[in-house]
Short mmCIF file of C-alpha atoms in Angstrom, two decimals:
data_model
loop_
_atom_site.label_atom_id
_atom_site.label_comp_id
_atom_site.label_asym_id
_atom_site.label_seq_id
_atom_site.Cartn_x
_atom_site.Cartn_y
_atom_site.Cartn_z
CA UNK A 268 113.50 97.40 20.92
CA UNK A 269 116.81 95.97 21.80
CA UNK A 270 118.83 94.46 24.85
CA UNK A 271 122.28 94.79 24.65
CA UNK A 272 123.58 92.93 28.12
CA UNK A 273 125.68 95.61 29.97
CA UNK A 274 125.89 96.05 33.92
CA UNK A 275 127.26 100.14 33.32
CA UNK A 276 123.31 100.51 34.34
CA UNK A 277 122.34 98.45 36.49
CA UNK A 278 120.47 97.96 39.82
CA UNK A 279 122.59 95.91 42.79
CA UNK A 280 122.18 95.34 46.52
CA UNK A 281 123.11 99.08 47.17
CA UNK A 282 120.66 100.31 44.17
CA UNK A 283 120.89 101.80 41.18
CA UNK A 284 124.27 101.87 39.90
CA UNK A 285 126.17 103.86 37.31
CA UNK A 286 129.28 103.08 35.88
CA UNK A 287 131.65 105.94 35.47
CA UNK A 288 131.72 105.27 31.18
CA UNK A 289 127.56 105.62 31.07
CA UNK A 290 127.74 109.56 29.35
CA UNK A 291 130.36 108.01 26.44
CA UNK A 292 129.34 104.40 26.29
CA UNK A 293 125.43 104.34 25.74
CA UNK A 294 124.67 106.94 23.57
CA UNK A 295 126.82 105.74 20.49
CA UNK A 296 125.05 101.75 21.50
CA UNK A 297 121.83 103.75 21.50
CA UNK A 298 121.99 105.45 18.29
CA UNK A 299 123.32 102.53 16.70
CA UNK A 300 120.98 99.58 17.98
CA UNK A 301 117.85 101.87 17.49
CA UNK A 302 118.18 105.57 16.43
CA UNK A 303 119.74 104.57 13.16
CA UNK A 304 117.96 101.11 11.69
CA UNK A 305 114.48 103.57 12.58
CA UNK A 306 115.64 106.62 10.52
CA UNK A 307 117.52 104.11 7.72
CA UNK A 308 114.28 102.08 7.57
CA UNK A 309 112.27 105.06 6.60
CA UNK A 310 114.88 107.13 4.67
CA UNK A 311 114.96 109.88 7.32
CA UNK A 312 118.17 111.81 8.37
CA UNK A 313 117.96 113.29 11.82
CA UNK A 314 117.63 116.81 10.25
CA UNK A 315 114.81 115.43 9.60
CA UNK A 316 113.05 115.35 12.89
CA UNK A 317 111.79 118.16 14.72
CA UNK A 318 110.67 116.76 17.71
CA UNK A 319 113.27 114.84 19.70
CA UNK A 320 112.14 112.98 22.94
CA UNK A 321 115.38 112.17 24.85
CA UNK A 322 115.75 110.24 28.26
CA UNK A 323 117.54 112.79 29.88
CA UNK A 324 120.55 110.97 31.73
CA UNK A 325 121.50 114.01 32.30
CA UNK A 326 123.27 117.23 30.08
CA UNK A 327 126.36 115.48 29.50
CA UNK A 328 124.38 112.00 28.26
CA UNK A 329 122.69 114.50 26.21
CA UNK A 330 125.18 116.18 24.52
CA UNK A 331 126.18 113.21 23.15
CA UNK A 332 124.20 113.45 20.59
CA UNK A 333 124.85 116.44 19.37
CA UNK A 334 128.72 115.50 18.40
CA UNK A 335 128.58 114.53 14.54
CA UNK A 336 129.85 111.23 14.92
CA UNK A 337 127.30 109.83 16.91
CA UNK A 338 124.07 111.50 15.51
CA UNK A 339 124.73 115.38 14.89
CA UNK A 340 121.39 116.65 16.29
CA UNK A 341 121.37 120.62 17.21
CA UNK A 342 121.17 121.62 19.97
CA UNK A 343 117.58 123.28 19.23
CA UNK A 344 116.67 119.24 18.98
CA UNK A 345 117.57 118.55 22.30
CA UNK A 346 117.06 121.63 23.86
CA UNK A 347 113.53 120.02 25.13
CA UNK A 348 114.84 117.03 26.70
CA UNK A 349 117.53 119.65 28.76
CA UNK A 350 114.52 121.55 29.74
CA UNK A 351 113.17 118.86 31.24
CA UNK A 352 116.37 117.74 32.78
CA UNK A 353 117.10 120.94 34.69
CA UNK A 354 113.65 121.76 36.09
CA UNK A 355 112.73 118.08 36.79
CA UNK A 356 116.21 115.54 36.68
CA UNK A 357 117.18 112.20 35.77
CA UNK A 358 113.38 110.76 35.85
CA UNK A 359 114.82 107.37 34.57
CA UNK A 360 113.94 106.02 31.09
CA UNK A 361 110.29 107.52 31.46
CA UNK A 362 111.49 110.74 31.31
CA UNK A 363 111.17 110.74 27.38
CA UNK A 364 107.36 110.33 27.46
CA UNK A 365 107.08 113.29 29.87
CA UNK A 366 108.78 115.14 27.33
CA UNK A 367 106.62 113.81 24.17
CA UNK A 368 103.90 115.06 26.37
CA UNK A 369 105.01 118.45 26.21
CA UNK A 370 104.95 117.88 22.51
CA UNK A 371 101.32 116.33 22.47
CA UNK A 372 99.63 119.51 24.25
CA UNK A 373 101.66 122.18 22.70
CA UNK A 374 98.70 124.27 20.59
CA UNK A 375 100.45 124.47 16.67
CA UNK A 376 98.15 125.05 13.95
CA UNK A 377 100.75 123.55 11.60
CA UNK A 378 102.01 120.10 12.96
CA UNK A 379 100.70 118.25 10.35
CA UNK A 380 103.40 116.10 8.28
CA UNK A 381 105.72 116.98 11.37
CA UNK A 382 107.83 113.63 12.34
CA UNK A 383 108.97 113.39 15.88
CA UNK A 384 111.56 110.65 17.55
CA UNK A 385 110.90 109.23 21.17
CA UNK A 386 114.08 107.93 22.67
CA UNK A 387 114.51 105.69 26.08
CA UNK A 388 117.24 103.58 27.18
CA UNK A 389 117.36 101.92 30.33
CA UNK A 390 119.04 99.76 33.11
CA UNK A 391 119.75 96.24 31.32
CA UNK A 392 120.61 97.56 29.19
CA UNK A 393 117.12 97.97 27.27
CA UNK A 394 116.54 100.71 24.55
CA UNK A 395 113.77 101.94 21.88
CA UNK A 396 112.72 104.15 19.79
CA UNK A 397 109.98 104.88 18.17
CA UNK A 398 109.11 107.47 15.02
CA UNK A 399 105.97 108.94 15.12
CA UNK A 400 103.88 111.41 12.15
CA UNK A 401 101.64 114.54 13.12
CA UNK A 402 98.32 113.96 10.93
#
């Protein structure tokens, strides 16, 4: 988990506010603060993670995670998060747990050893990642 003082995602007297630059500023911050350290700690690369449950801050935000200079995820790795955004919209930072839950509910015979990561970020700027392995 990490916290970066920021006002690009915030609440004020008018409600929830997103700065115009949120799309390009948040993904690299989240990746550098909580994703890459988790991958490095476990000697993993992004392509080792088959299940990505990313907070759906919008399709533009999700697409940032595919850029090689940010994380280089494939379209397949972000597809589930994009699907949830398309079907339900931005449900704030807990949305990543709904994506995770969809993986959890799948009936697959060969889950053993499959790796996944849950990544969330929100106002403030709080961010976290969780790495899991199916046993």
